[in-house]
mmCIF file of C-alpha atoms and ligand atoms in Angstrom:
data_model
loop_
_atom_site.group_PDB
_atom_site.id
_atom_site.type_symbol
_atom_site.label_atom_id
_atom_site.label_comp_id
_atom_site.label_asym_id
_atom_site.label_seq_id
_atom_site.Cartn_x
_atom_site.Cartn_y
_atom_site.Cartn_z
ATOM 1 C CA UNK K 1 97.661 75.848 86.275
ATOM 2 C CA UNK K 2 99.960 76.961 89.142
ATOM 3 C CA UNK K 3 101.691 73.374 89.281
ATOM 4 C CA UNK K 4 102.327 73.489 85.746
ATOM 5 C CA UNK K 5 103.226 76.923 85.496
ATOM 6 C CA UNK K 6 105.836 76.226 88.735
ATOM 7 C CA UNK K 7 107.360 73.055 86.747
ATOM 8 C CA UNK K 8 107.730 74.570 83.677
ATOM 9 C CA UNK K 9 110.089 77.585 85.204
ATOM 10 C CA UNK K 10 111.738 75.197 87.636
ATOM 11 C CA UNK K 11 112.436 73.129 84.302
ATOM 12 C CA UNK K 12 113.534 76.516 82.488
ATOM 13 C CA UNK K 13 115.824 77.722 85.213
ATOM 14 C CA UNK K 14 117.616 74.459 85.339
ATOM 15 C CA UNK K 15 117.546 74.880 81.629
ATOM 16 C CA UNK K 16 118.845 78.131 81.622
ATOM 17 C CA UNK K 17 121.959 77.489 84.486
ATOM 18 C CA UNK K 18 123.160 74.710 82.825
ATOM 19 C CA UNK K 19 123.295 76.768 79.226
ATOM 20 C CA UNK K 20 125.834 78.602 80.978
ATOM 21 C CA UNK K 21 128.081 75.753 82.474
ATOM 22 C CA UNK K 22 126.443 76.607 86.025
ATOM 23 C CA UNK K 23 124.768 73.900 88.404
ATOM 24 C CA UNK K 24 120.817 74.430 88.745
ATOM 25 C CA UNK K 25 120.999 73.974 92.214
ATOM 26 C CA UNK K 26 122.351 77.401 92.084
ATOM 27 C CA UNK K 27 119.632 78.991 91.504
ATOM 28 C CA UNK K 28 116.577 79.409 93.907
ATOM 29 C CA UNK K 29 113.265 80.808 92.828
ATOM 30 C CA UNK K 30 111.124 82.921 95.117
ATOM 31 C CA UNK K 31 107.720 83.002 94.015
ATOM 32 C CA UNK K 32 106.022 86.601 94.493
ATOM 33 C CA UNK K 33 102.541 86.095 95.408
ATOM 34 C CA UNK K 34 102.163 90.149 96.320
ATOM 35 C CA UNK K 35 98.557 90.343 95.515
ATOM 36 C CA UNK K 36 98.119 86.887 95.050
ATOM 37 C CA UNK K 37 95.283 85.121 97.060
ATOM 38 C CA UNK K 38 96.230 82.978 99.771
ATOM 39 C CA UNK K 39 94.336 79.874 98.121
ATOM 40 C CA UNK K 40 96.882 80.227 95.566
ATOM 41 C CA UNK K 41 99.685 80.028 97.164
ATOM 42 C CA UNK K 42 98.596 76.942 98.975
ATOM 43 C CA UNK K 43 98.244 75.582 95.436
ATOM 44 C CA UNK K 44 101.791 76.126 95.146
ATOM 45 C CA UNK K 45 102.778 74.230 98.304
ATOM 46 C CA UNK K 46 100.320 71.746 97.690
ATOM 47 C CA UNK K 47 102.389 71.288 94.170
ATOM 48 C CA UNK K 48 105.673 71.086 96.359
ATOM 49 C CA UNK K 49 107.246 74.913 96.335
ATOM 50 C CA UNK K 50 107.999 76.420 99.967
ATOM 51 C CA UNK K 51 109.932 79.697 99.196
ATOM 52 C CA UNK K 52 107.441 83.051 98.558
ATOM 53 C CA UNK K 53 108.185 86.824 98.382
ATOM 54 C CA UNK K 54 106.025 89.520 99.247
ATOM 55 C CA UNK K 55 106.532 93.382 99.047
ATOM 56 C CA UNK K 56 103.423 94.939 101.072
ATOM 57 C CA UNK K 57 103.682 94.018 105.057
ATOM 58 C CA UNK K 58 100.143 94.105 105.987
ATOM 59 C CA UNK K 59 99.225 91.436 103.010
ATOM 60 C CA UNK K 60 102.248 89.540 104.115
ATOM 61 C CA UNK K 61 101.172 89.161 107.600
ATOM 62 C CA UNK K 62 98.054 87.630 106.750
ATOM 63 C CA UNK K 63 99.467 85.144 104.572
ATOM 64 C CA UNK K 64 102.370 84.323 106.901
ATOM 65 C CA UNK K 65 100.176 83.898 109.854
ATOM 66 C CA UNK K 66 98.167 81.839 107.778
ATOM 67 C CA UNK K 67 100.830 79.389 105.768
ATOM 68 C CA UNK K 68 104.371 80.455 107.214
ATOM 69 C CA UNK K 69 104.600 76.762 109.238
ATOM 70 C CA UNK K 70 104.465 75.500 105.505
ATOM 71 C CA UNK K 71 106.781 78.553 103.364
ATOM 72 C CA UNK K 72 109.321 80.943 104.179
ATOM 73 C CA UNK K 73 108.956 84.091 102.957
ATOM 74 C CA UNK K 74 111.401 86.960 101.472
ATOM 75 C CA UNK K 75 110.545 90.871 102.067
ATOM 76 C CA UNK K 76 110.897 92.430 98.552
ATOM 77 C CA UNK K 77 108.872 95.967 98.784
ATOM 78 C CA UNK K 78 109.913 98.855 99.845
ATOM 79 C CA UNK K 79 110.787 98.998 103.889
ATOM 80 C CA UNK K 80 110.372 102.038 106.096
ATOM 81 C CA UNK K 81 111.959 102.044 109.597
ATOM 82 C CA UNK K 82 109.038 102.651 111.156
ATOM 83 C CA UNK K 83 107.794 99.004 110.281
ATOM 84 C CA UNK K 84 111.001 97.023 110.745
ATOM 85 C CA UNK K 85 109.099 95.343 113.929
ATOM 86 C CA UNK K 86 106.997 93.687 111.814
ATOM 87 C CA UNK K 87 109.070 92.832 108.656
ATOM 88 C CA UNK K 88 111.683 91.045 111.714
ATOM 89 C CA UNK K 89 109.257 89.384 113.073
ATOM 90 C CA UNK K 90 108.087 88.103 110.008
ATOM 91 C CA UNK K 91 110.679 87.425 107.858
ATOM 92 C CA UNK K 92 113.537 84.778 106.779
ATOM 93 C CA UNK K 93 115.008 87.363 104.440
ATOM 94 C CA UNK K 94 114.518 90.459 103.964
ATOM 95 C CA UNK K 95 115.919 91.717 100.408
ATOM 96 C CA UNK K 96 115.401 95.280 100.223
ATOM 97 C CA UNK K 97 117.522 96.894 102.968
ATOM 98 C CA UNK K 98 119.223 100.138 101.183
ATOM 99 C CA UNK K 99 120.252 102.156 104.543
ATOM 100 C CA UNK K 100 122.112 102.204 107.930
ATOM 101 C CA UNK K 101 118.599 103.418 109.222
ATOM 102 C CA UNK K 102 116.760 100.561 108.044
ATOM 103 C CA UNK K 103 119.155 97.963 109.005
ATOM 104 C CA UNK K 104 119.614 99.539 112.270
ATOM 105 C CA UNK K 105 116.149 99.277 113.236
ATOM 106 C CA UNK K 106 115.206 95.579 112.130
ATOM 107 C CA UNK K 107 118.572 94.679 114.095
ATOM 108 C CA UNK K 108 117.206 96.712 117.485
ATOM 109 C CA UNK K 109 113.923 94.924 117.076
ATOM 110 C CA UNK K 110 115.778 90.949 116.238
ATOM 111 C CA UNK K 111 117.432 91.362 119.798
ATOM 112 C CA UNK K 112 114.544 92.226 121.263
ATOM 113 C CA UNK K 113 112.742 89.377 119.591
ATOM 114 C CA UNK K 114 116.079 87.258 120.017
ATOM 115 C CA UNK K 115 115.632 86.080 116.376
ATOM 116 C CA UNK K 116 118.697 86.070 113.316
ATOM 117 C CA UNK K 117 118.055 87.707 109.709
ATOM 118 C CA UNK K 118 119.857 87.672 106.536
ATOM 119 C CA UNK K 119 119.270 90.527 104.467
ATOM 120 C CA UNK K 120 120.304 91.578 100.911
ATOM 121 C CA UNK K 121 121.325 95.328 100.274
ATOM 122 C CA UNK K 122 119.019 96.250 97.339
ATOM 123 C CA UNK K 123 121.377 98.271 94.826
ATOM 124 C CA UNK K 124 119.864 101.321 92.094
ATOM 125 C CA UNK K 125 121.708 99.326 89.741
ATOM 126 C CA UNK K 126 120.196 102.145 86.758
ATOM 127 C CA UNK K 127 121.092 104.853 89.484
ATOM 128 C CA UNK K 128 117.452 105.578 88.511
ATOM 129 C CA UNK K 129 115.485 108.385 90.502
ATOM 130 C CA UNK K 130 112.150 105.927 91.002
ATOM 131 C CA UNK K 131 113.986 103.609 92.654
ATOM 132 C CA UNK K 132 114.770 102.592 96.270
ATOM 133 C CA UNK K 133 118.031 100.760 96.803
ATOM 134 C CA UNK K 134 121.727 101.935 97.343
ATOM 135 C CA UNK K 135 123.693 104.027 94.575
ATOM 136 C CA UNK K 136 125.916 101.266 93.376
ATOM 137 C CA UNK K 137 129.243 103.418 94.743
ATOM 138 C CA UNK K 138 127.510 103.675 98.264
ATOM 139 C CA UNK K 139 126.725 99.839 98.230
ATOM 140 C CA UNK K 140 130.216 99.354 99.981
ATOM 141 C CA UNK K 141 129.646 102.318 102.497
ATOM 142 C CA UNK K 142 126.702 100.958 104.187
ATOM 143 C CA UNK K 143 127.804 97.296 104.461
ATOM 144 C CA UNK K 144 130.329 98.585 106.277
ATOM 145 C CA UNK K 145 128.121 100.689 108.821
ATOM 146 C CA UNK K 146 125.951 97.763 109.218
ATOM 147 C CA UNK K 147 128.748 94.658 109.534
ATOM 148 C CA UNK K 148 128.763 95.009 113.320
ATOM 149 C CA UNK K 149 125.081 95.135 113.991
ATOM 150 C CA UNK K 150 124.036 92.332 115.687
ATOM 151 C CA UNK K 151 121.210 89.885 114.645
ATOM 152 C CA UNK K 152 121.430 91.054 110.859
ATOM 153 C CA UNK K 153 123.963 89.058 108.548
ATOM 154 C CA UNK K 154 124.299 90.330 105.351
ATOM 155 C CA UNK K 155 124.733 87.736 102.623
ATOM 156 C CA UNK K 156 124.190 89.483 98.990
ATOM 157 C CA UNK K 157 122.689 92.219 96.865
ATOM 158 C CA UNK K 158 119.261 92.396 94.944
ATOM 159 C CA UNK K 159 118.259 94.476 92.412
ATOM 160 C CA UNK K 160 115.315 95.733 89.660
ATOM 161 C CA UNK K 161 117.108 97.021 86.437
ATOM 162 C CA UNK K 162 115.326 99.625 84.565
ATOM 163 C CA UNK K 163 112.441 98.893 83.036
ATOM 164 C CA UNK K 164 112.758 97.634 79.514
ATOM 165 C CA UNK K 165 110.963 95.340 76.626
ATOM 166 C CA UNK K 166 113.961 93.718 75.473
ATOM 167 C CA UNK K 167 115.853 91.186 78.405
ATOM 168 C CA UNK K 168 118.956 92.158 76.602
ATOM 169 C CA UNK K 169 118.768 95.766 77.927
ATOM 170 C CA UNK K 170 119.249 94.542 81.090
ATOM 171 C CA UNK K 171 122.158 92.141 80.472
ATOM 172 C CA UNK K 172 124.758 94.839 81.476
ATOM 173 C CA UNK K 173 123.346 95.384 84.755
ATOM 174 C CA UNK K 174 122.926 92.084 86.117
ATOM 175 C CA UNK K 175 126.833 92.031 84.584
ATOM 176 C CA UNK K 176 127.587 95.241 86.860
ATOM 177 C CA UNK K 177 126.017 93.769 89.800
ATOM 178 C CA UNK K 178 127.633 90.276 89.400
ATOM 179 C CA UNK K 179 130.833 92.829 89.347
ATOM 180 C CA UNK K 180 130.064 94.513 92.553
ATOM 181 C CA UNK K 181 128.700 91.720 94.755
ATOM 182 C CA UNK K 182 132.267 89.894 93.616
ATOM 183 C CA UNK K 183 134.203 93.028 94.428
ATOM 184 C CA UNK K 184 132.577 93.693 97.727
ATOM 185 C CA UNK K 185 133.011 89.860 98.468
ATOM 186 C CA UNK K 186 137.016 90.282 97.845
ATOM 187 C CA UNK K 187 136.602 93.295 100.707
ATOM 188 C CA UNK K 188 134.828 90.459 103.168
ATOM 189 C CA UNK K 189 131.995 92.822 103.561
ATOM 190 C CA UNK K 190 129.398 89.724 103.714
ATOM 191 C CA UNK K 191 128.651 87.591 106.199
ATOM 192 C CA UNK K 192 131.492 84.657 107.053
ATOM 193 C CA UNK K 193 130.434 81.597 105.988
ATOM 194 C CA UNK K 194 127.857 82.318 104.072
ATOM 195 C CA UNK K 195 126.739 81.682 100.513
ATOM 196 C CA UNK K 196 126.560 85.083 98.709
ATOM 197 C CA UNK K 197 123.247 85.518 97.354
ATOM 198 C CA UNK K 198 122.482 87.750 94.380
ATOM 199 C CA UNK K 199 118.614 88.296 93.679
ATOM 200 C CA UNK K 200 118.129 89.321 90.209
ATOM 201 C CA UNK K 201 116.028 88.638 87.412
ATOM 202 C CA UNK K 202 111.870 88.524 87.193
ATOM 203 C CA UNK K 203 109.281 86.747 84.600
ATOM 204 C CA UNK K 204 110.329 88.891 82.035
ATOM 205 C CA UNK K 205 114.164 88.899 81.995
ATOM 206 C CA UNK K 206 115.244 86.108 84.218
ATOM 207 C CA UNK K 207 117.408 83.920 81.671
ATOM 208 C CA UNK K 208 119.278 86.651 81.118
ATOM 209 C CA UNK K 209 119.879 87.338 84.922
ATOM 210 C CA UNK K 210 120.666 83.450 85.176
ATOM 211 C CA UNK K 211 123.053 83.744 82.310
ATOM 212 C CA UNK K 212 124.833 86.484 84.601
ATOM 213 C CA UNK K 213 125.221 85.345 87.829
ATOM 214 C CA UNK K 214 122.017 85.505 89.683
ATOM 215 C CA UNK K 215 121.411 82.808 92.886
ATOM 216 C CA UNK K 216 118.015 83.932 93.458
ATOM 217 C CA UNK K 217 115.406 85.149 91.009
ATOM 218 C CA UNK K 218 111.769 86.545 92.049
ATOM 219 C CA UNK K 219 109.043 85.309 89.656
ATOM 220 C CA UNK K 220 105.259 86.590 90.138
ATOM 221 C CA UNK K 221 103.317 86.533 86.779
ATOM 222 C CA UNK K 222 105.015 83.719 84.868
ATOM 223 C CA UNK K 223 103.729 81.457 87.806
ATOM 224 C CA UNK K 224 100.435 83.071 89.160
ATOM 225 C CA UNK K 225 98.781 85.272 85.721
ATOM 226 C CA UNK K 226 99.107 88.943 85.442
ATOM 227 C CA UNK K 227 98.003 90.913 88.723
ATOM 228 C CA UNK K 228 95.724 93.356 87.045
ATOM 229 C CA UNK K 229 92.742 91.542 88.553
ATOM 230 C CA UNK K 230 91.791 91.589 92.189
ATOM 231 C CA UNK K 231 93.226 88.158 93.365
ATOM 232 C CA UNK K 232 89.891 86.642 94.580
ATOM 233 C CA UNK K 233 88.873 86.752 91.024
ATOM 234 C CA UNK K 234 91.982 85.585 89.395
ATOM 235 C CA UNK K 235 92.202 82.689 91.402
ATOM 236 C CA UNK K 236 89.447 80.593 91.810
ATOM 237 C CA UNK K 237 89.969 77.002 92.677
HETATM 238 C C1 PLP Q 1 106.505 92.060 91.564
HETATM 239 C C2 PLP Q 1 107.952 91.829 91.776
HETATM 240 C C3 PLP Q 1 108.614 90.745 91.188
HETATM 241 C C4 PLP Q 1 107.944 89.766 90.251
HETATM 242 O O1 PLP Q 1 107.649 90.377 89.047
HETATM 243 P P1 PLP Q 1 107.000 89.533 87.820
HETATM 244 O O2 PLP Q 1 107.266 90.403 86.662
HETATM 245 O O3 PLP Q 1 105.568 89.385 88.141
HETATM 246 O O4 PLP Q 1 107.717 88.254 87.761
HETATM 247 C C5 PLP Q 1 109.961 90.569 91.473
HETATM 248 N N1 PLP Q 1 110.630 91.405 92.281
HETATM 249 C C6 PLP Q 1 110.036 92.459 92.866
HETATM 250 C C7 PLP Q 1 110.827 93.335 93.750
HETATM 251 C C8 PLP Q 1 108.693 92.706 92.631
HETATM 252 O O5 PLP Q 1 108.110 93.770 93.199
#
């Protein structure tokens, strides 16, 4: 089921890129296995896909100690300061840095570990209160503050658009963030020599975030079945 689910959106996203005149190569999928069992995302390995994103540490640390010779895996939940040790330690990317206080600390604790990090500035692309992430007008603010700490390289922006039934409602927000991450690119406020990443886009709205610019997108349910279930039960071998 997970093979087949994993092929078919591989297929799609290909599908979807070139639609739009862009290469699929472009466009990387990071499969979110938060809680997802760990015999299921071996599946996924087994069936040939090595790039995973998880949003609660203490789950991810299992699963990475477990399968991270085999995967790399993105941070995508929310980070608090106080647990950048781990999420550095752990990490190839971490996607959901929003402050000068959270960057700060994961960079104190690479040195110490004497280990690089790209991150992605996650952007409140809806300005929304719920949400973590940078206003959009503060997005250039902190990646200045953070350019000259060392260890961290920032290389794009991610975002979650508001919530919404229709993918089309969120068409002018990937648009806006395409806009930014091109604008702050023009100020050479990412990392040199990098490929600017933008992480948009999940199982429910990720053509459209295709169709506007995204290089990453993070896809949980249209891969591993809704999450409602504890994970042991939803994924028996
Ligand atoms: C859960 C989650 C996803 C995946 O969502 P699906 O709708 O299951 O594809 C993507 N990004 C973030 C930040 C998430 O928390």
């Amino acid at each position: 089921m997970i093979a087949a689910n994993l092929t078919h959106i591989k297929e799609h996203i290909g599908q979807c890129a070139l639609a739009c005149g862009r290469s699929p190569q472009e466009v990387q999928l990071v499969a979110v296995t938060k809680n997802v069992a760990a015999s299921a995302v071996r599946e996924a390995i087994a069936a040939g896909h090595h790039l995973f994103g998880e949003n609660y540490l203490q789950e991810a640390q299992q699963k990475i100690a477990e399968l991270g010779k085999e995967a790399s895996f993105h941070f995508i939940g929310h980070l608090q300061s106080n647990k950048a040790k781990i999420a550095a330690e752990l990490f190839d990317v971490v996607e959901t840095v929003d402050s000068l206080k959270i960057a700060a600390a994961l960079s104190r604790h690479l040195v110490g570990l004497q280990r690089n990090l790209k991150i992605l500035i996650q952007v409140n692309i809806g300005a929304e209160e719920s949400k973590s992430g940078t206003h959009p007008e503060a997005t250039e603010q902190v990646l200045r503050e953070i350019r000259d700490l060392p260890n961290i390289k920032a290389v794009g922006l991610m975002t979650i658009p508001p919530m919404s039934s229709d993918m089309e409602d969120a068409r002018p927000y990937f648009r806006k963030m395409r806009e930014l991450a091109d604008h702050l690119s023009s100020l050479e406020l990412f990392a040199a020599g990098e490929k600017i990443e933008l992480s948009m886009g999940m199982s429910d709205d990720y053509p459209v975030a295709i169709a506007e610019g995204a290089t990453i997108v993070r896809i949980g349910t249209a891969i591993f079945g809704p999450r409602s279930i504890a994970p042991t039960l939803a994924h028996k071998p």
